[in-house]
XYZ file of C-alpha atoms in Angstrom:
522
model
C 15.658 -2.200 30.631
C 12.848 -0.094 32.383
C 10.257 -2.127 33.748
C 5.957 -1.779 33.372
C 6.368 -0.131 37.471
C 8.802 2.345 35.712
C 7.070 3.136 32.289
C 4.098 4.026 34.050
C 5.655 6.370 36.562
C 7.762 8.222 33.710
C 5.441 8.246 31.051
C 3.837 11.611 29.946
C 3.056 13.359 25.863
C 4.162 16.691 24.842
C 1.224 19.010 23.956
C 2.531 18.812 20.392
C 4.567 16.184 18.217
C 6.395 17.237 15.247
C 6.430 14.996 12.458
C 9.438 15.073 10.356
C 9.253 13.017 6.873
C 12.395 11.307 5.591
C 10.795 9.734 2.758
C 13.198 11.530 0.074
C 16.116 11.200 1.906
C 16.106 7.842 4.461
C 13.351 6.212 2.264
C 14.934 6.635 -1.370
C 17.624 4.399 0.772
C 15.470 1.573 0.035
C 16.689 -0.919 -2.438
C 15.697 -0.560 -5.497
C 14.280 2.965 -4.949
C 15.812 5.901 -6.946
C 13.467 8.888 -6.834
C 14.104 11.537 -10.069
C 14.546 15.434 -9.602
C 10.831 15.875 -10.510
C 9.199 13.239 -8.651
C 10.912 14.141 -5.338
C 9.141 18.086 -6.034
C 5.923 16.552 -6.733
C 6.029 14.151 -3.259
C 8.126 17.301 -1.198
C 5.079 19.584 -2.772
C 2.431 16.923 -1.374
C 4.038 15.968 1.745
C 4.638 19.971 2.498
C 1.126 21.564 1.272
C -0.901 18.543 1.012
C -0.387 16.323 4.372
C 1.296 19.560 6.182
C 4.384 17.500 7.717
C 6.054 19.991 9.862
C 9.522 19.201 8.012
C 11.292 17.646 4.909
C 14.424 15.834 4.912
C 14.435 15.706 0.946
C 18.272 14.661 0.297
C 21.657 13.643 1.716
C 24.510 16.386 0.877
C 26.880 15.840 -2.207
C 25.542 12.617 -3.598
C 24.892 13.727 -7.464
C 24.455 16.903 -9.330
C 20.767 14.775 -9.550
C 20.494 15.043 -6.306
C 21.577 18.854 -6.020
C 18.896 19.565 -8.765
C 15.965 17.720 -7.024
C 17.135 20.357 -3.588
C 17.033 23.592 -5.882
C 13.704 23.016 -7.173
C 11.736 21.834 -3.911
C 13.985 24.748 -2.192
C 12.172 26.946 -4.981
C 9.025 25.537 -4.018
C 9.082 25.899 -0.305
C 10.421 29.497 -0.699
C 7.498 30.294 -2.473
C 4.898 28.560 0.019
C 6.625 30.450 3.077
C 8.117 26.667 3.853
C 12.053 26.968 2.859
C 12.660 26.566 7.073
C 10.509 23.199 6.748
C 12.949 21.840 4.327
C 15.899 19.969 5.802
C 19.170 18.160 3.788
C 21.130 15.433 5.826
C 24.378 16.740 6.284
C 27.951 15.259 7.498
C 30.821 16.564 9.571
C 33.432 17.103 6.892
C 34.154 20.728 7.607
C 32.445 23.252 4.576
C 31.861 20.808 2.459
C 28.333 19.892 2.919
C 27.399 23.225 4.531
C 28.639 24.808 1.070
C 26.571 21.983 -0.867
C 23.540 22.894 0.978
C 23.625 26.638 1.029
C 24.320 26.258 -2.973
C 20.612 24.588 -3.121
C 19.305 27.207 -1.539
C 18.632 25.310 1.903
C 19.009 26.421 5.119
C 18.627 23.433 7.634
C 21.371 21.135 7.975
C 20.698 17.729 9.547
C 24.372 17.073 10.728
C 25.114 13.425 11.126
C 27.213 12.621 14.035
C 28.267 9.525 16.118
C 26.215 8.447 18.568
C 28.020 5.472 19.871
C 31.876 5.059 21.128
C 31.737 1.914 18.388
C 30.875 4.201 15.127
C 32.917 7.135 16.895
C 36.508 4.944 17.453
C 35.608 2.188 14.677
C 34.270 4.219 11.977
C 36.119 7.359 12.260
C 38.684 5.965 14.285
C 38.882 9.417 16.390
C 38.530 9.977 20.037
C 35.469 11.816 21.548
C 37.075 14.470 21.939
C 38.282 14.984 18.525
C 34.816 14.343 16.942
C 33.615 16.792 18.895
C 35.956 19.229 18.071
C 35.263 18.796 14.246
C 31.820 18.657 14.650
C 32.380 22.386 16.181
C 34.166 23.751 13.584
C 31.262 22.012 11.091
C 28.832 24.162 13.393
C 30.778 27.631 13.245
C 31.153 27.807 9.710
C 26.949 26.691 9.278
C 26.309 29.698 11.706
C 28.412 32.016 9.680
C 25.930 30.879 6.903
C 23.225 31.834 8.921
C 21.830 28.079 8.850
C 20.276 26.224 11.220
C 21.238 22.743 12.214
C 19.748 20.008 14.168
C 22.040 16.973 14.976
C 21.699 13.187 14.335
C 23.517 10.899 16.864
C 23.928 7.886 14.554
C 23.654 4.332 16.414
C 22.391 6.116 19.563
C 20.750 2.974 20.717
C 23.890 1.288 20.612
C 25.625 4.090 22.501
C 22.633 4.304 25.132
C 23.149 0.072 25.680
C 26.962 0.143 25.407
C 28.502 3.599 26.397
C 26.134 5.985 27.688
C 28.705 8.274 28.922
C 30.130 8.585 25.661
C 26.344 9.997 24.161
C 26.194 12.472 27.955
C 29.577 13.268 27.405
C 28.462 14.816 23.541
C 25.506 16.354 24.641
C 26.838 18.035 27.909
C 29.069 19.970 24.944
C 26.810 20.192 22.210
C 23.066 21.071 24.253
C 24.855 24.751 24.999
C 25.575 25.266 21.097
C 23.030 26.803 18.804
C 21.631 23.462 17.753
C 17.484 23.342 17.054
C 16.915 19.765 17.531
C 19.072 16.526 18.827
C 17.608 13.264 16.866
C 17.803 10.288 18.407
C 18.065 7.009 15.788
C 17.510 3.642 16.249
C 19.975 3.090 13.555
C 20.079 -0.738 13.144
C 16.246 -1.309 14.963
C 17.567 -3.185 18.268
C 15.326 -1.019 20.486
C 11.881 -2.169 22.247
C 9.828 -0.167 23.477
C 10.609 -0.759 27.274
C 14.333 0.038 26.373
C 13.506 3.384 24.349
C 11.733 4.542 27.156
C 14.179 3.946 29.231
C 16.482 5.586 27.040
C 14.444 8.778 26.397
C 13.596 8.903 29.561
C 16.720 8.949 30.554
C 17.606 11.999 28.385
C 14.578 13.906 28.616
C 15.408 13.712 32.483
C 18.968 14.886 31.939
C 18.508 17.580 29.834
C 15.056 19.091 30.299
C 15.473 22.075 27.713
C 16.711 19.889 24.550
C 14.142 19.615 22.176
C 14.327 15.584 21.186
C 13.433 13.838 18.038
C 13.245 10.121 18.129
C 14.295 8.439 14.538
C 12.868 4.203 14.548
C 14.201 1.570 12.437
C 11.986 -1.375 11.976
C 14.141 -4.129 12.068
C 11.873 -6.057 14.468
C 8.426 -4.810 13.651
C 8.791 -2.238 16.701
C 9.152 1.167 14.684
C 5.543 2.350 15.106
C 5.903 1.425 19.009
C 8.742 2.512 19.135
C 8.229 5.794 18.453
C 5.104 5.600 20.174
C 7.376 4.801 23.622
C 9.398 7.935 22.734
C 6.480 10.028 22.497
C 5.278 8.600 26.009
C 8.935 9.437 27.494
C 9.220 13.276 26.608
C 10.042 13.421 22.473
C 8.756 16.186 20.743
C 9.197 14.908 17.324
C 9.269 11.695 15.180
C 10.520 10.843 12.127
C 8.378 9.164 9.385
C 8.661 7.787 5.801
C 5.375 7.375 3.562
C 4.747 3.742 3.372
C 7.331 3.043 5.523
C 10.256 3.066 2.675
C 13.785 2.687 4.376
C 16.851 0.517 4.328
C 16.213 -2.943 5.059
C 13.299 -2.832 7.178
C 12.390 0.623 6.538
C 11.276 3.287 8.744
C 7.755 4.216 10.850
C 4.950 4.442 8.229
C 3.900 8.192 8.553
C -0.507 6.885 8.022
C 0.658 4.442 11.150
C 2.000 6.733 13.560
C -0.404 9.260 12.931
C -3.551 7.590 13.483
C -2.027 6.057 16.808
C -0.671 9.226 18.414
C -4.006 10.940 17.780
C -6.852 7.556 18.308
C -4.936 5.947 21.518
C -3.077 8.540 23.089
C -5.183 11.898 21.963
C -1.774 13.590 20.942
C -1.547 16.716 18.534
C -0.152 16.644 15.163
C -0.937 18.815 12.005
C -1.308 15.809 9.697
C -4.078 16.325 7.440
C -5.215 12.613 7.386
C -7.423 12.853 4.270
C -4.845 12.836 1.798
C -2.176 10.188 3.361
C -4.225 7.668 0.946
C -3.464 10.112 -1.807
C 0.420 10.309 -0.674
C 0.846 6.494 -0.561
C -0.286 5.925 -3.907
C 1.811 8.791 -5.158
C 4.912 7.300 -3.539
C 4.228 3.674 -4.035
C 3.923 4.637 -8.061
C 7.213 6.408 -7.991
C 9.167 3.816 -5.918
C 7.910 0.709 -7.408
C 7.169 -0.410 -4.119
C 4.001 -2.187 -3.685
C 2.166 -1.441 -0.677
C 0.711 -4.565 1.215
C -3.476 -4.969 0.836
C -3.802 -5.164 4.680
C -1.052 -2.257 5.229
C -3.350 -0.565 7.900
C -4.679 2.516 6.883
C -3.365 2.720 2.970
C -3.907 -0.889 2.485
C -6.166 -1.769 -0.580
C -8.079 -4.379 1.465
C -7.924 -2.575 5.167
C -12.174 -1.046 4.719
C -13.493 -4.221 3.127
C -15.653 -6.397 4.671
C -15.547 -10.207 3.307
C -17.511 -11.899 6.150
C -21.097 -11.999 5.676
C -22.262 -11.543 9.039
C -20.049 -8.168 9.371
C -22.017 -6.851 6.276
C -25.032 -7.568 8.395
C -23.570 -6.191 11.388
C -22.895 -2.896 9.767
C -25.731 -2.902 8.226
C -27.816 -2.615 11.359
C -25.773 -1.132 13.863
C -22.380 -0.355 12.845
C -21.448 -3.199 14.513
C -18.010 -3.866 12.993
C -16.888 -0.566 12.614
C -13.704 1.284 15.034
C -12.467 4.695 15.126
C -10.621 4.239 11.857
C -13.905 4.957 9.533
C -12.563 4.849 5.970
C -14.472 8.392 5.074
C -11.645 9.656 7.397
C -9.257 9.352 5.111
C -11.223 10.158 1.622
C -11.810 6.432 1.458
C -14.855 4.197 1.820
C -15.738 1.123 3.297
C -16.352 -1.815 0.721
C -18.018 -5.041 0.847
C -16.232 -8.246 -1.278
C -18.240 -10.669 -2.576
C -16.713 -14.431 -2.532
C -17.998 -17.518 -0.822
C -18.239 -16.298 2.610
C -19.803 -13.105 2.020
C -23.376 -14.046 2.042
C -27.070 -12.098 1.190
C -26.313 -9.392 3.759
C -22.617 -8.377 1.725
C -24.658 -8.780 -2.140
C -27.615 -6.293 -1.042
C -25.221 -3.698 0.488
C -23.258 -3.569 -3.133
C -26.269 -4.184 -4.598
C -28.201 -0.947 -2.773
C -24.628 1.465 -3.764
C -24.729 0.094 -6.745
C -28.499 1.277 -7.380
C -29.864 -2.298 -8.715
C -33.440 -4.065 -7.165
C -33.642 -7.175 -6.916
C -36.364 -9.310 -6.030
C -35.203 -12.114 -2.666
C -35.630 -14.608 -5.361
C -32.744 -12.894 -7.748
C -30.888 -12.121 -4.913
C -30.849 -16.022 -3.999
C -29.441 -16.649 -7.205
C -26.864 -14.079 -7.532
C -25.924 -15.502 -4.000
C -25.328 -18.894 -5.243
C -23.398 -17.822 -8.776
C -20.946 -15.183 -6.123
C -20.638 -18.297 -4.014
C -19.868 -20.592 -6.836
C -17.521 -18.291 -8.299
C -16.004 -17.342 -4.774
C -14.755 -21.151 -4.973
C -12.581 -20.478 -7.543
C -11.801 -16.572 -7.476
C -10.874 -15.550 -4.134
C -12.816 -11.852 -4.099
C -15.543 -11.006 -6.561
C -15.624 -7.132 -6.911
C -18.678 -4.579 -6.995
C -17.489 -3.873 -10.547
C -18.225 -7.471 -11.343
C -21.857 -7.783 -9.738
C -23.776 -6.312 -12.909
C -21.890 -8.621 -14.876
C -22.738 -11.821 -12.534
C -26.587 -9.855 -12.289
C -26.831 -10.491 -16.182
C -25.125 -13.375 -16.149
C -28.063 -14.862 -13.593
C -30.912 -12.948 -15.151
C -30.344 -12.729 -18.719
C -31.528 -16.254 -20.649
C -32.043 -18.591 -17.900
C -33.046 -21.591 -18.964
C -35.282 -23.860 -17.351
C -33.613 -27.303 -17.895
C -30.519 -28.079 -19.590
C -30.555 -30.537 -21.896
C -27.350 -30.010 -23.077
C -24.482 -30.299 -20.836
C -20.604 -30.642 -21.005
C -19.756 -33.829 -19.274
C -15.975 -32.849 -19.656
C -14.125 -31.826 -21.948
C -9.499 -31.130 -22.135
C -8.013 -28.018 -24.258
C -3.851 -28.634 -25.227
C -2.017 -26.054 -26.175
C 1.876 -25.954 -27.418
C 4.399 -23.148 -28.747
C 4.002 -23.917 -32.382
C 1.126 -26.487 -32.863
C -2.763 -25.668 -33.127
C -4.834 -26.463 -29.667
C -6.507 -29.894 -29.800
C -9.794 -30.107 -27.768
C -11.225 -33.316 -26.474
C -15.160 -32.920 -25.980
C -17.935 -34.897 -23.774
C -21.222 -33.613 -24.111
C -24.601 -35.005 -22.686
C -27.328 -33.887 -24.799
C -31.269 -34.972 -24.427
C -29.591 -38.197 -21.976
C -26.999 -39.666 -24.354
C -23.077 -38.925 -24.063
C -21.405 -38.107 -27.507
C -17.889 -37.467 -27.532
C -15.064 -35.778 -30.346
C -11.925 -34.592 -30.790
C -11.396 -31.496 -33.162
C -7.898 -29.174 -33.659
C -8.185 -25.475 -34.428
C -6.624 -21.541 -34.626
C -7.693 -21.154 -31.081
C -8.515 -22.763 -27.817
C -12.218 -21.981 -28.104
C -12.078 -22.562 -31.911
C -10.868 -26.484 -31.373
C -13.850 -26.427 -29.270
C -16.328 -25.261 -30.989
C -15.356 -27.415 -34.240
C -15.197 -30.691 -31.595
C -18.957 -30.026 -31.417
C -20.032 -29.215 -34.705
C -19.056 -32.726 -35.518
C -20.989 -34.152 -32.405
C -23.864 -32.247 -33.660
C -23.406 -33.000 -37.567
C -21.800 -36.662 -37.563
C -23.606 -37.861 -34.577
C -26.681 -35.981 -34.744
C -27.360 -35.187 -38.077
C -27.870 -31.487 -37.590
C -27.042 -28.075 -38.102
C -25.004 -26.513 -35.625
C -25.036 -22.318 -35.447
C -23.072 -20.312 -37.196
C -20.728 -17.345 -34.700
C -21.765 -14.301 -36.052
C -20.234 -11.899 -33.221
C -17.686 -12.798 -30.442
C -16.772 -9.524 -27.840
C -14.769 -9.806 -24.750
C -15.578 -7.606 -21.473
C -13.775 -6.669 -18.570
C -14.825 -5.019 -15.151
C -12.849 -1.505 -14.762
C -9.581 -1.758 -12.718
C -6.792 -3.232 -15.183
C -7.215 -6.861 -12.964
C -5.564 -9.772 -14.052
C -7.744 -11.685 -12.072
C -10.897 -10.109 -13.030
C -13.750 -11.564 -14.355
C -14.339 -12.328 -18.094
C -18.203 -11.831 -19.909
C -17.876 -12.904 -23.250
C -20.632 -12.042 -25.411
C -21.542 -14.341 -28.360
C -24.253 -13.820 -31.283
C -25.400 -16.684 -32.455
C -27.622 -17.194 -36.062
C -29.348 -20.444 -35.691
C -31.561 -21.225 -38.652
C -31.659 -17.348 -39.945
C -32.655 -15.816 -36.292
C -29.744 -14.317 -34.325
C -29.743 -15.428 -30.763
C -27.379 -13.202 -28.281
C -25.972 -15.266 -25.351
C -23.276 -14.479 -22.244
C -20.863 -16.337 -20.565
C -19.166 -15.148 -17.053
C -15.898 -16.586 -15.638
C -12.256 -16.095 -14.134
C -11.206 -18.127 -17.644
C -12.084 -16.812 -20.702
C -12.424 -20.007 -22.426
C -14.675 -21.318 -19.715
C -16.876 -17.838 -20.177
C -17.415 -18.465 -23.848
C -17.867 -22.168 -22.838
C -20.281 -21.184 -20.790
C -22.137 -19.109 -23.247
C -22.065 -21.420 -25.737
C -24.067 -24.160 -23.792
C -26.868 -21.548 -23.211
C -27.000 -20.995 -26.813
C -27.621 -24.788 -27.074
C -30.009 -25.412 -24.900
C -32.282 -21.889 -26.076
C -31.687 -24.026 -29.211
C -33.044 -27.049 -27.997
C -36.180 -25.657 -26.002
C -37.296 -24.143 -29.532
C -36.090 -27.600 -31.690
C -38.843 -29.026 -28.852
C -41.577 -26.827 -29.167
């Protein structure tokens, strides 16, 4: 293993690094993940056009005639665009077979998969060295009488590097004369740190200066991103990618990771356009089925919101909390949540975008309803503030002299809800038990008979009942129900806000009851 003395002295970065994306090919490997004909055109056409990845790998040879139609059409694509050469289809060494099954796509890269490791080479194949070689030949003559280019994977080449590096010299003293574009180096099973890849690279880079190298990571341990970041740093002129990081168990180097590092911390060159990898991560994460984490850096959901009051403030100043990775960068935009530790500072920044004044006093209160809230709701969104803004503003009420001591709501596959109700009203507890067609229905009939048996009095008739949700499809969002009430012939409009429906039309009710009240008293 190289030591700190050793990756300083050998470190240096290529001009250029070519990013190669194996999303549709190494990433579809993920479980679960099965990618149809059309959706790998529409992520080859973004990836290609879009993000400008110097190359494809869109398929491995003579898996389905699926597979073979998903190649034609994003061949047919590429052709058109002046791309077809960006467009690469993994490959084995079988003699014609998968040279045949490429050329009949319409490809004309092969990414040949060889052994990189005495292990895979004897145990796998159960061939010598020599005779691997000798096949892989033969799998290279007939590709060059196609007129085909091929660049060569050394499977388990960290393996062969730790356990029989003359085995991995003794291929590429034969192979590095052939007609071969690239030799790509894989971390197959993600042993590698970063100390040993540079090593490693290092170690080839040294030995055969004229090879163009591509370095392929595995993130077994959490070290693909530095990984390939240490291969960069030792002499590789290319890295392989997949969007989101899709790949077999771990998955691969997340193509919005390694791009932001290579060009923030080390000032390397790439032709990533970095405005649309938000775009591409969506794309792929609705086709895969694979979430992507909120605090995956740079495509995250939550990565550009602030939740800490004093950053708001900070920003707000000075830019005080802000890095290199501003979220208009990437067609995104920094956002401010709103829960219990977010503060005045956080509420008048989404208050200012969102266009609303509010006097300090308002403000105050909105404050304390986002912090009450934020005790039960983790994050409160922007698209909830002008609900919680009306919730504050719209019918305060002075003094409530009605208030819900407690009250209990059972529910059961088959049977009506029963409620159990506690009320407080003018300083005296009345209590009642009611069953309904609803859990707000047992409710409300629990207090009619508070009202009628205990009180003697009428209790308002629900003329109008409407449910709203902020935009965005939450299941956690909030809930402002939106009752009209007619209480002795005049109609009286109240609102509710809460996580809990129920408790929002709870909530509206008991401002209903106390307007009520103030005009029983006057």
């Amino acid at each position: 293993m190289g030591t700190v003395e050793q990756v300083n002295a050998y470190t240096r970065i290529p001009p250029f690094i070519e990013i190669m994306d194996s999303t549709l090919r190494d990433g579809e490997q993920t479980s679960g993940v099965s990618f149809l004909p059309h959706e790998k055109l529409m992520i080859a056409k973004m990836l290609l056009n879009d993000i400008n990845v110097d190359r494809v790998e869109v398929a491995s040879a003579r898996v389905s005639d699926g597979e073979k139609d998903a190649v034609r059409m994003i061949c047919r694509y590429a052709k058109q665009i002046g791309k077809l050469s960006n467009v690469e289809v993994l490959g084995f060494v079988d003699g014609k077979e998968s040279v045949d099954w490429i050329g009949d796509c319409g490809c004309k890269v092969v990414n040949l998969l060889a052994k990189g490791s005495l292990k895979h080479c004897e145990g796998q194949l159960h061939k010598t060295p020599s005779q691997h070689i000798a096949d892989i030949l033969e799998t290279l003559d007939y590709a060059e009488s196609k007129d085909m280019d091929v660049n060569i994977y050394l499977e388990d080449w960290s393996n062969g590097m730790k356990d029989s590096p003359e085995y991995v010299y003794g291929m590429l003293d034969v192979l590095a004369a052939k007609r071969i574009k690239r030799f790509m180096l894989p971390d197959t099973l993600g042993i590698l740190n970063p100390l040993q890849v540079i090593e490693f690279m290092r170690k080839m880079v040294k030995r055969y200066p004229d090879v163009h190298f591509d370095f392929h990571a595995h993130n077994d341990y959490d070290l693909a991103v530095s990984n390939s970041l240490a291969a960069v740093l030792s002499g590789a002129k290319g890295l392989h990618v997949t969007v989101n990081g899709l790949g077999e168990r771990c998955g691969n180097a997340p193509l919005a990771s390694v791009q932001v590092i290579l060009k923030d911390q080390f000032n390397a060159k790439t032709s990533i356009r970095e405005d649309r990898l938000n775009d591409v991560s969506r794309l792929v994460e609705g086709y895969s089925g694979i979430a992507v984490a909120p605090n995956q850096p740079i495509v995250g959901e939550n990565v550009f919101t602030q939740v800490a009051g004093v950053h708001a403030d900070g920003d707000n100043k000075a830019n005080l909390y802000s890095n290199a990775l501003v979220p208009e960068r990437f067609a995104r935009k920094r956002e401010y949540a709103l829960g219990k530790t977010s503060g005045k500072a956080n509420i008048d920044l989404n208050l200012q975008e969102l266009g609303l004044e509010l006097t300090p006093a308002q403000i105050s209160k909105v404050t304390q309803k986002i912090t009450e809230l934020g005790d039960r709701k983790k994050i409160v969104t922007q698209e909830d503030l002008p609900f919680i803004v009306s919730d504050v503003l719209k019918h305060a009420v002075p003094e409530d002299k009605v208030k819900l001591v407690s009250y209990m709501v059972s529910s059961a596959y088959g049977l009506k809800p029963i409620a159990s109700v506690k009320v407080d009203i003018n300083g005296r507890q009345y209590e009642a038990d009611a069953m309904g067609d609803g859990q707000y229905d047992a409710f409300v009939k629990a207090l009619r008979k508070i009202y009628r048996g205990s009180l003697g009095r009428t209790f308002p008739v629900l003329e109008n009942y409407s449910v709203t949700i902020p935009p965005g499809g939450r299941t956690d969002a909030l809930v402002q129900t939106v009752i009209t009430w007619n209480c002795n012939g005049k109609s009286i409009k109240t609102r509710g806000l809460d996580a809990d429906q129920t408790e929002a039309a709870i909530k509206a009710t008991f401002k209903m009851l106390n307007i009520m009240e103030g005009q029983n008293d006057k």
